[in-house]
Short mmCIF file of N, CA, C and O in Angstrom, two decimals:
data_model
loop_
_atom_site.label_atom_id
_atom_site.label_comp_id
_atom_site.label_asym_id
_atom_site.label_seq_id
_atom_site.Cartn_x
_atom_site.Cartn_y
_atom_site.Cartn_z
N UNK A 1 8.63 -0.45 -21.83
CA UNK A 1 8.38 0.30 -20.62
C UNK A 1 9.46 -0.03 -19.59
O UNK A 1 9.79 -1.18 -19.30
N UNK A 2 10.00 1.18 -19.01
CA UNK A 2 11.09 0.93 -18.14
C UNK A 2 10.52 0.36 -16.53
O UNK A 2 9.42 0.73 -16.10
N UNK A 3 11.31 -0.45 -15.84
CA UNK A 3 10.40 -0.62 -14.57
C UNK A 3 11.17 -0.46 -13.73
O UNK A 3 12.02 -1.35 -13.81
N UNK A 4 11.45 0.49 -12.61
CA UNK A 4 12.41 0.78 -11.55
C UNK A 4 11.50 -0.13 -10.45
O UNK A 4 10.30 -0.40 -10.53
N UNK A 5 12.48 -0.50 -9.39
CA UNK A 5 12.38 -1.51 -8.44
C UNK A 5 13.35 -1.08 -7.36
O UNK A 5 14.57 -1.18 -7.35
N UNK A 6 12.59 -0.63 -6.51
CA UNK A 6 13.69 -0.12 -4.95
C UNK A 6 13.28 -0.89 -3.81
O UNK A 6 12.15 -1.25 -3.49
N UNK A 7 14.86 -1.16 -3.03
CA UNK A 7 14.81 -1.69 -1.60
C UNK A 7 15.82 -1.11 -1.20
O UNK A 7 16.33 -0.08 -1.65
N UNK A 8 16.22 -1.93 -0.11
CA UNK A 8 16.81 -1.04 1.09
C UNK A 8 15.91 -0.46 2.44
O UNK A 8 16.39 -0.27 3.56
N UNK A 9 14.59 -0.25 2.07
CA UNK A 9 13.70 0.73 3.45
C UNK A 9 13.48 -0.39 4.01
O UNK A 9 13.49 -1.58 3.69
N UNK A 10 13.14 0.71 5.56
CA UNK A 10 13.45 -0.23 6.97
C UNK A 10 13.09 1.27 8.03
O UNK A 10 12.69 2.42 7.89
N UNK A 11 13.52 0.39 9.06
CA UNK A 11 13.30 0.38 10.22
C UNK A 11 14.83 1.65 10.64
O UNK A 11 15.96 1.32 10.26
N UNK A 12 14.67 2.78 11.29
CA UNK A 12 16.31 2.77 11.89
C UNK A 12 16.08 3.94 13.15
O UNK A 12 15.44 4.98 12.95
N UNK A 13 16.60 3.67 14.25
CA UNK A 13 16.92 5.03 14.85
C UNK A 13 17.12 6.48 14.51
O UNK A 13 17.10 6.63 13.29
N UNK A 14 17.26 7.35 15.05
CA UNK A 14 17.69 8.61 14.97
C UNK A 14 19.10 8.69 14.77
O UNK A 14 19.69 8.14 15.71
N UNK A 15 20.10 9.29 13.64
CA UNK A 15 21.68 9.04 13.47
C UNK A 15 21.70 8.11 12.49
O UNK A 15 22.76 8.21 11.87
N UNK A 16 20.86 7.06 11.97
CA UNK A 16 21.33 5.57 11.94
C UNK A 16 21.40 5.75 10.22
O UNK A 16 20.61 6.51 9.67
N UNK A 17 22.14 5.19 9.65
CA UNK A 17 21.80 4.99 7.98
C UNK A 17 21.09 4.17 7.29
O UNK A 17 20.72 3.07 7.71
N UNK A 18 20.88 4.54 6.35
CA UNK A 18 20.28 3.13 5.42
C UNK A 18 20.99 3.32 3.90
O UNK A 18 21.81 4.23 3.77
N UNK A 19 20.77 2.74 3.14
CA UNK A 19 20.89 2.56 2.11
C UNK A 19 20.20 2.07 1.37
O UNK A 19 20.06 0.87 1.62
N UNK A 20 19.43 2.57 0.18
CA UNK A 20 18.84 2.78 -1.09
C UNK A 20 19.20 1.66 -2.03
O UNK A 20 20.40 1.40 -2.14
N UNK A 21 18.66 1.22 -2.45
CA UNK A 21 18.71 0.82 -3.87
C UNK A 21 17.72 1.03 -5.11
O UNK A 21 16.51 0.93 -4.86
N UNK A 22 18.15 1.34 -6.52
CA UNK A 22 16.88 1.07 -7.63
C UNK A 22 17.28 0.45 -8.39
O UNK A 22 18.28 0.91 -8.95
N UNK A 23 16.85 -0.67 -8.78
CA UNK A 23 17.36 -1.44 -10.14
C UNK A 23 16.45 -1.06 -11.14
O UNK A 23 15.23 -0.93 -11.00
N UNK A 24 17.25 -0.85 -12.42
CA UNK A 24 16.11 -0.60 -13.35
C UNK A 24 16.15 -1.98 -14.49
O UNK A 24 17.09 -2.76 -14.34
N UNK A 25 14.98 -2.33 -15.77
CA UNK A 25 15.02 -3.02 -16.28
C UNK A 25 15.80 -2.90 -17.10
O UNK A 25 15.99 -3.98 -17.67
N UNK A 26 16.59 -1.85 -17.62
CA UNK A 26 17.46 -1.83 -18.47
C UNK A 26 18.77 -1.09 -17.80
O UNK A 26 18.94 -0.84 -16.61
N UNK A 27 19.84 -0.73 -19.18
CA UNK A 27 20.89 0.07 -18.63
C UNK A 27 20.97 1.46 -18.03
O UNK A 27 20.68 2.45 -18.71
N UNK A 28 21.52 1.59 -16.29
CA UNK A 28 21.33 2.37 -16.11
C UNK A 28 21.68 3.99 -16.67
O UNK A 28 21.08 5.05 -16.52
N UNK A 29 22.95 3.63 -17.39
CA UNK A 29 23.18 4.29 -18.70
C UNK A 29 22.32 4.77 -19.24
O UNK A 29 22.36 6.00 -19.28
N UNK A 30 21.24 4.12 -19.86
CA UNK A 30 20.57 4.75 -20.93
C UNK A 30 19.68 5.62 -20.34
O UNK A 30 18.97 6.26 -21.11
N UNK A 31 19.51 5.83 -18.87
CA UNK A 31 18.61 6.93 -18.49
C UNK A 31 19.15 7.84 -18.08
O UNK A 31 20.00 7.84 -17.20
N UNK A 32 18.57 9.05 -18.89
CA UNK A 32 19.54 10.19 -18.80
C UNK A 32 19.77 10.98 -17.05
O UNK A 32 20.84 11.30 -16.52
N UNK A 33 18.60 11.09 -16.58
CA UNK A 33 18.23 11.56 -14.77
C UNK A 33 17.85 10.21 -14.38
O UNK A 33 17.17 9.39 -15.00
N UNK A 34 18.56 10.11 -13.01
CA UNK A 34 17.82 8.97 -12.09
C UNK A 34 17.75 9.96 -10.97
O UNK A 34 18.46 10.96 -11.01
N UNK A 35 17.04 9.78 -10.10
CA UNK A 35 17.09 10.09 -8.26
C UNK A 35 16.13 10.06 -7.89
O UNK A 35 15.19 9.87 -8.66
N UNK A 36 15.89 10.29 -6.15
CA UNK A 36 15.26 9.26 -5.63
C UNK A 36 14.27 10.77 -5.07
O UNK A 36 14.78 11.88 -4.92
N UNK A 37 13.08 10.52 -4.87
CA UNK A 37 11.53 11.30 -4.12
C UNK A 37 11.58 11.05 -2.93
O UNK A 37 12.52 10.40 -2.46
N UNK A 38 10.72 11.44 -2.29
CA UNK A 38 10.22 11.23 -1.10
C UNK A 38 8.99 11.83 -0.62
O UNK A 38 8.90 13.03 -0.89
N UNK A 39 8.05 11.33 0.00
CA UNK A 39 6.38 11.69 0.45
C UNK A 39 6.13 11.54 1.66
O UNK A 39 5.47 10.50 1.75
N UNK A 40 6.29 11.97 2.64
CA UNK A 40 6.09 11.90 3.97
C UNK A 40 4.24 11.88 3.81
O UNK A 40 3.79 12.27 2.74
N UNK A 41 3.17 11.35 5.03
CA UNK A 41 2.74 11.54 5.37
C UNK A 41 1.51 12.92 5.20
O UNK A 41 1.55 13.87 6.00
N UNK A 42 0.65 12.88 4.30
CA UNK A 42 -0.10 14.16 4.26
C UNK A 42 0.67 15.58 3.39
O UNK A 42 0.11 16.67 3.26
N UNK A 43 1.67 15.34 3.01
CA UNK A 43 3.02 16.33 1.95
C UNK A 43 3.00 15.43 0.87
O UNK A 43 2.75 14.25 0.60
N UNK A 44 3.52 16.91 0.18
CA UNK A 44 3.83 16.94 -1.60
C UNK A 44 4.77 15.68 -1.48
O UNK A 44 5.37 15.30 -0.47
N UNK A 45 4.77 15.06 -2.83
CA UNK A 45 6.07 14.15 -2.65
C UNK A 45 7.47 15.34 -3.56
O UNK A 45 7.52 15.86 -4.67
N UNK A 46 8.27 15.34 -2.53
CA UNK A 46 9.36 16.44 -3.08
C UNK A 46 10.62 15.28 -3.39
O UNK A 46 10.81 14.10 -3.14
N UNK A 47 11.57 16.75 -4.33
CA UNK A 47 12.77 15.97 -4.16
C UNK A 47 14.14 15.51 -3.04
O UNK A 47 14.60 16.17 -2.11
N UNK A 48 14.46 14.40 -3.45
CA UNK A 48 16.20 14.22 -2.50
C UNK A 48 16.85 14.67 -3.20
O UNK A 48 17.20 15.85 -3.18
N UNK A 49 17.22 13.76 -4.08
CA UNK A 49 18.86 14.00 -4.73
C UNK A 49 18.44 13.44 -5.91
O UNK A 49 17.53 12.61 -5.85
N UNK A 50 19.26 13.92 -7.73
CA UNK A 50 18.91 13.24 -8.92
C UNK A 50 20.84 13.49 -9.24
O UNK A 50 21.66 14.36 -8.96
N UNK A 51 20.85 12.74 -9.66
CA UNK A 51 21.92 12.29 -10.94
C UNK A 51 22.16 12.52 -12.13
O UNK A 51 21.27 11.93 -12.75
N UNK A 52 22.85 13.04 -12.87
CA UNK A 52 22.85 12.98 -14.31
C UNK A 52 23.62 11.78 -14.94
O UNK A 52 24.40 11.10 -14.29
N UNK A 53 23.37 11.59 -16.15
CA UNK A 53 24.16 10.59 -16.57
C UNK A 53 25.68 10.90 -16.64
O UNK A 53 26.54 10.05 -16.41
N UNK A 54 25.93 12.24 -16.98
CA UNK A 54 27.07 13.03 -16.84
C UNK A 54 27.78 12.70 -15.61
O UNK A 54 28.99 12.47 -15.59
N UNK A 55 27.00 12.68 -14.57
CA UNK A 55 27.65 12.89 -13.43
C UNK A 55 27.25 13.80 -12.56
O UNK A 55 27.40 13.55 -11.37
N UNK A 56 26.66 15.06 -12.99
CA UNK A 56 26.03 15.68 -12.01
C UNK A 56 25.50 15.94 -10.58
O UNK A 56 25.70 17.16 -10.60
N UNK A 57 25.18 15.81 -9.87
CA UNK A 57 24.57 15.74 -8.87
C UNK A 57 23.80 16.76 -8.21
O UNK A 57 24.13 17.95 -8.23
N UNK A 58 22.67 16.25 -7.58
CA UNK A 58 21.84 17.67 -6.84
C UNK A 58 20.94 16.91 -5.91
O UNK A 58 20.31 15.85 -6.04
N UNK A 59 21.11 18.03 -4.62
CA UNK A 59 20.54 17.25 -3.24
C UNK A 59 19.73 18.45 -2.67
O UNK A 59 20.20 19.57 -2.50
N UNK A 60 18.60 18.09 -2.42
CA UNK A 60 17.45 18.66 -1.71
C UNK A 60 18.54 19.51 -0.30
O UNK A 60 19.36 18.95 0.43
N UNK A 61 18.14 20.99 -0.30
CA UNK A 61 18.97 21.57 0.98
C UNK A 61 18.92 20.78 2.85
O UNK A 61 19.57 20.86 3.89
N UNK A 62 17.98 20.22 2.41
CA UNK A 62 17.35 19.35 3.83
C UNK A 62 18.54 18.09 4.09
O UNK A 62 19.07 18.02 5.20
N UNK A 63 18.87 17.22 3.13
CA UNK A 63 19.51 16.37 3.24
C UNK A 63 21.20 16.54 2.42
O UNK A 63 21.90 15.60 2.05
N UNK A 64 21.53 18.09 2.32
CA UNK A 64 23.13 18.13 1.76
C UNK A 64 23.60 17.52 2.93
O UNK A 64 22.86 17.10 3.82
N UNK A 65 24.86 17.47 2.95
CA UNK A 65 25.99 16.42 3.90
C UNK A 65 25.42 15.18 4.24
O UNK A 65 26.22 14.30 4.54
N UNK A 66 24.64 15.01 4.26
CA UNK A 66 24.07 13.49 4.89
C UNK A 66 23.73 12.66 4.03
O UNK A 66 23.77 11.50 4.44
N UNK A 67 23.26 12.85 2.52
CA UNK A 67 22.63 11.72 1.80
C UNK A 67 23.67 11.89 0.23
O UNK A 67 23.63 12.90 -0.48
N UNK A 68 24.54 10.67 -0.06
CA UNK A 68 24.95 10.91 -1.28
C UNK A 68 24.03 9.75 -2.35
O UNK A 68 23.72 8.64 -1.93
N UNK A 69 23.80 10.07 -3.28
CA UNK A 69 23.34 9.71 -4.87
C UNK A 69 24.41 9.12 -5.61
O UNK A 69 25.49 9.68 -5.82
N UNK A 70 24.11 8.08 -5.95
CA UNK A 70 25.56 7.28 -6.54
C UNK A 70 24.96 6.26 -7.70
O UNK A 70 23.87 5.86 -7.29
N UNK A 71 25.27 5.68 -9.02
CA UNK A 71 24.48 5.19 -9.73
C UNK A 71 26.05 4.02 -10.49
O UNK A 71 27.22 4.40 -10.57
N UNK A 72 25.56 2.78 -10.89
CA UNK A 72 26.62 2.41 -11.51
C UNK A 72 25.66 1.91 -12.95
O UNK A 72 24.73 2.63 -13.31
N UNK A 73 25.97 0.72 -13.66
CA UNK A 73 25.31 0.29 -14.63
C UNK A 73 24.32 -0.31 -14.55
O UNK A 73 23.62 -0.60 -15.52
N UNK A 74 24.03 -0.67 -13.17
CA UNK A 74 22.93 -1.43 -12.74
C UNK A 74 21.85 -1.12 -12.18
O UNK A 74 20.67 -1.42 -12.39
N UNK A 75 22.51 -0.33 -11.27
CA UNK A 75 21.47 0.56 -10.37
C UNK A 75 21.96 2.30 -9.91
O UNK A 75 22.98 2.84 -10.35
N UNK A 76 20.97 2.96 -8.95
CA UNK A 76 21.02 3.92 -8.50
C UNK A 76 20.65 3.83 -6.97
O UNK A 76 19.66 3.28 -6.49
N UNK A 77 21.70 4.51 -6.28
CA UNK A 77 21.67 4.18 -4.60
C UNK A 77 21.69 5.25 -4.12
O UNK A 77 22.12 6.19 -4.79
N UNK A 78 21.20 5.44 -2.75
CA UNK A 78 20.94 6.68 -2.01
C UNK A 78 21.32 6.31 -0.96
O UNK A 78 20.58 5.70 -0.19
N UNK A 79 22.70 6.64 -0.65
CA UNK A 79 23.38 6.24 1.28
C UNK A 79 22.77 7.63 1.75
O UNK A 79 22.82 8.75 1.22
N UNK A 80 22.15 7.13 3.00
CA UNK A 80 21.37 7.99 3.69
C UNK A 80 22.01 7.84 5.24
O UNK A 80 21.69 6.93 6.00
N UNK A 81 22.89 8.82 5.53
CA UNK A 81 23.48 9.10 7.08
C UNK A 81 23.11 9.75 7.95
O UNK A 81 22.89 10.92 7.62
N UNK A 82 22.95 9.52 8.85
CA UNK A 82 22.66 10.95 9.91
C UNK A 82 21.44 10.90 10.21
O UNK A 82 21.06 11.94 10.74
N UNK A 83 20.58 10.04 10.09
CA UNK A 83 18.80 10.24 9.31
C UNK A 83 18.33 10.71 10.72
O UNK A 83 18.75 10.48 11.85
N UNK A 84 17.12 11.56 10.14
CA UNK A 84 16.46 12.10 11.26
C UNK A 84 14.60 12.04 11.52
O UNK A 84 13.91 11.62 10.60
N UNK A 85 14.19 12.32 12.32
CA UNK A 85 12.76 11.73 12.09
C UNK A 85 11.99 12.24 10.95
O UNK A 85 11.05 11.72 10.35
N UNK A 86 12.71 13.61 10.73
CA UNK A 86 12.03 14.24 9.41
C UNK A 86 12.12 13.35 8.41
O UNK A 86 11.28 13.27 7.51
N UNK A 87 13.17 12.62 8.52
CA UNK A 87 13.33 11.69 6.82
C UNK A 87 12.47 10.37 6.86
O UNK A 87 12.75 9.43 6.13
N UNK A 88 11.45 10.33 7.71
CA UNK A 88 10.35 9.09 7.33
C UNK A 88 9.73 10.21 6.12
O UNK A 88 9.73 11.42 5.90
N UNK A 89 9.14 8.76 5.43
CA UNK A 89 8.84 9.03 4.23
C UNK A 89 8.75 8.02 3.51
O UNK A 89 9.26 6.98 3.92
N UNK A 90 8.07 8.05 2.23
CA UNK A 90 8.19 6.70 1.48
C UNK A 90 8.86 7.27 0.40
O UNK A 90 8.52 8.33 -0.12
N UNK A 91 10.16 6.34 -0.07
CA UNK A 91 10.94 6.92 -0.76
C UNK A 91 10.62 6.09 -2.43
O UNK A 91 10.20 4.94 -2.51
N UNK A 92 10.93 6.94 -3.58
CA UNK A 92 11.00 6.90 -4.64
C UNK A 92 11.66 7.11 -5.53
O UNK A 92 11.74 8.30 -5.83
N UNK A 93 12.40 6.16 -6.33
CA UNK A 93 12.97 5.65 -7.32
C UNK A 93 12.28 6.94 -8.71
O UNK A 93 11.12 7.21 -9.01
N UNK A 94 13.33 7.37 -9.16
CA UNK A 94 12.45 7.95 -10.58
C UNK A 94 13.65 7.94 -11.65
O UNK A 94 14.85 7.92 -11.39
N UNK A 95 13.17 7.97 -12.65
CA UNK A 95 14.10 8.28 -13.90
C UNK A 95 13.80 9.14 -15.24
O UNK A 95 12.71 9.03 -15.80
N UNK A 96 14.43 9.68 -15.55
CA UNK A 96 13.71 10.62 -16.85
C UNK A 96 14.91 10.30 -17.88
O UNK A 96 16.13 10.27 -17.74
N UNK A 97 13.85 10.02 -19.26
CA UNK A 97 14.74 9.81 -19.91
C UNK A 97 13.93 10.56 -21.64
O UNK A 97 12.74 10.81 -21.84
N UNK A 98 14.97 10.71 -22.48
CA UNK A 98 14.18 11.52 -24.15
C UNK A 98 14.81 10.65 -24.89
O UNK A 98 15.93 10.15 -24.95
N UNK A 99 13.12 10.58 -25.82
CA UNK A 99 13.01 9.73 -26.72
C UNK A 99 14.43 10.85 -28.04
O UNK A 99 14.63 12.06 -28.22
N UNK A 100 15.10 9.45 -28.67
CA UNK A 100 16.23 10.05 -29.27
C UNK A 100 15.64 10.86 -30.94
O UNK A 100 16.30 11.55 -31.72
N UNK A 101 14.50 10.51 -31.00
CA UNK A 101 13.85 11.20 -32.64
C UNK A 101 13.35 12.22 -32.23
O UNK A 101 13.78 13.32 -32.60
N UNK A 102 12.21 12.07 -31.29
CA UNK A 102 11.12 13.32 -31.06
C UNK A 102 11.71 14.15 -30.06
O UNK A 102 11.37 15.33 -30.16
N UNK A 103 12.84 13.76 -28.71
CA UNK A 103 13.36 14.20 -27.51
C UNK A 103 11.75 14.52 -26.74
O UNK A 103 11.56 15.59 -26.16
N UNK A 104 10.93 13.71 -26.81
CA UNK A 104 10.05 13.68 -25.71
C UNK A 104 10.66 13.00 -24.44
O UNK A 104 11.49 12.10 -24.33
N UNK A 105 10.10 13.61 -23.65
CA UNK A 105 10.53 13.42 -22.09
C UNK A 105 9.53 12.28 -21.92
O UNK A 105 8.39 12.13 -22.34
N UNK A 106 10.41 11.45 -21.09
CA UNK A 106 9.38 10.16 -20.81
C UNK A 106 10.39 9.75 -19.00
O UNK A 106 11.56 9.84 -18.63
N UNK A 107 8.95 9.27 -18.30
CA UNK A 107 9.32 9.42 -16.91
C UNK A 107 9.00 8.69 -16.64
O UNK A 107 7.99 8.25 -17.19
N UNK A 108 9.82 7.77 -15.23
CA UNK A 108 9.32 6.40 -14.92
C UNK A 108 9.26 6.73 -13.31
O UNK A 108 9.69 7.73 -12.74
N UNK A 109 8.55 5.47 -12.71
CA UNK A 109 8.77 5.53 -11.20
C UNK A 109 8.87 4.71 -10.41
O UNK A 109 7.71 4.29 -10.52
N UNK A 110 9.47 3.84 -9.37
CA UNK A 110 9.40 2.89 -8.80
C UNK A 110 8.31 3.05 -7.63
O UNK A 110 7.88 4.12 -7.21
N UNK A 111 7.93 1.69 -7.16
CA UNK A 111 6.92 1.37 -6.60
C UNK A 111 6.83 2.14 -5.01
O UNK A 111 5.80 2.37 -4.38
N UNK A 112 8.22 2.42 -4.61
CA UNK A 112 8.43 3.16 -3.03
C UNK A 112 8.84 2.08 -2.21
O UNK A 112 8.65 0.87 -2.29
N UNK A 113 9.37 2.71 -1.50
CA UNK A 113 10.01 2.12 0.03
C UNK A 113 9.77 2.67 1.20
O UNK A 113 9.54 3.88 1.28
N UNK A 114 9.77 2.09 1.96
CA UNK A 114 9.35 2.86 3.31
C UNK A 114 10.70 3.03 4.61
O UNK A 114 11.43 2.14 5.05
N UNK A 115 10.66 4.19 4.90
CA UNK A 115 11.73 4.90 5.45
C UNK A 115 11.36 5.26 6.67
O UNK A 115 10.55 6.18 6.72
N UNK A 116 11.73 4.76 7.74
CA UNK A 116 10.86 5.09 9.33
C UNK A 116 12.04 5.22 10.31
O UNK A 116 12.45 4.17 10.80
N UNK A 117 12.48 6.09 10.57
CA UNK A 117 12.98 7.03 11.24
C UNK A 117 12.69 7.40 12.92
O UNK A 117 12.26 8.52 13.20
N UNK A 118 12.95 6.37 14.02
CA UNK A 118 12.17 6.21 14.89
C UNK A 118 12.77 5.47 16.47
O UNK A 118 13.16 4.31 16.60
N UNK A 119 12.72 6.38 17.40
CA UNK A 119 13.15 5.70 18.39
C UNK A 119 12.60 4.56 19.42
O UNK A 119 13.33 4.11 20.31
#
């Protein structure tokens, strides 16, 4: 069982950045999608931004220019610029990855972080 693990959430002004982290228990390689959720308050938990192992990238229209998705062998990071009160939220770590015999989809999730956005 894969176990994603995120920090980075905090505290920040209006403008101010943060930065993301997810470590996973294994190589971040071997998971084919990583990127990160988010659940504000009483809302769906929607997407930010996911990754491909390729390289890919894709960012929720809310946060294009301001939030890049970046992943190395270790982990997957979410620099978050510009942040605005909309982006409190508790943020989430996810990964999808297929089993290589059956190509069942198998999905993991980290525990969340908290993202507070606040003057």
């Amino acid at each position: 069982q894969v176990q994603l693990v995120e920090s980075g959430g905090g505290k920040v002004q209006p403008g101010g950045s943060l930065r993301l982290s997810c470590a996973a228990s294994v190589s971040i390689r071997s998971i084919t999608n990583m990127g990160w959720y988010r659940q504000a308050p009483g809302k769906q938990r929607e997407l930010v931004a996911t990754s491909t192992s390729g390289g890919a990238t894709h960012y929720a229209d809310s946060v294009k220019g301001r939030f890049t998705i970046s992943r190395d062998s270790a982990k997957v990071h979410l620099q978050m610029n510009g942040l605005k009160s909309e982006d409190t939220a508790v943020y989430y770590c996810n990964g999808v990855s297929y089993e290589v015999v059956t190509g069942r989809r198998v999905e993991y999730w980290g525990q969340g972080t908290q993202v507070t956005v606040s003057s």
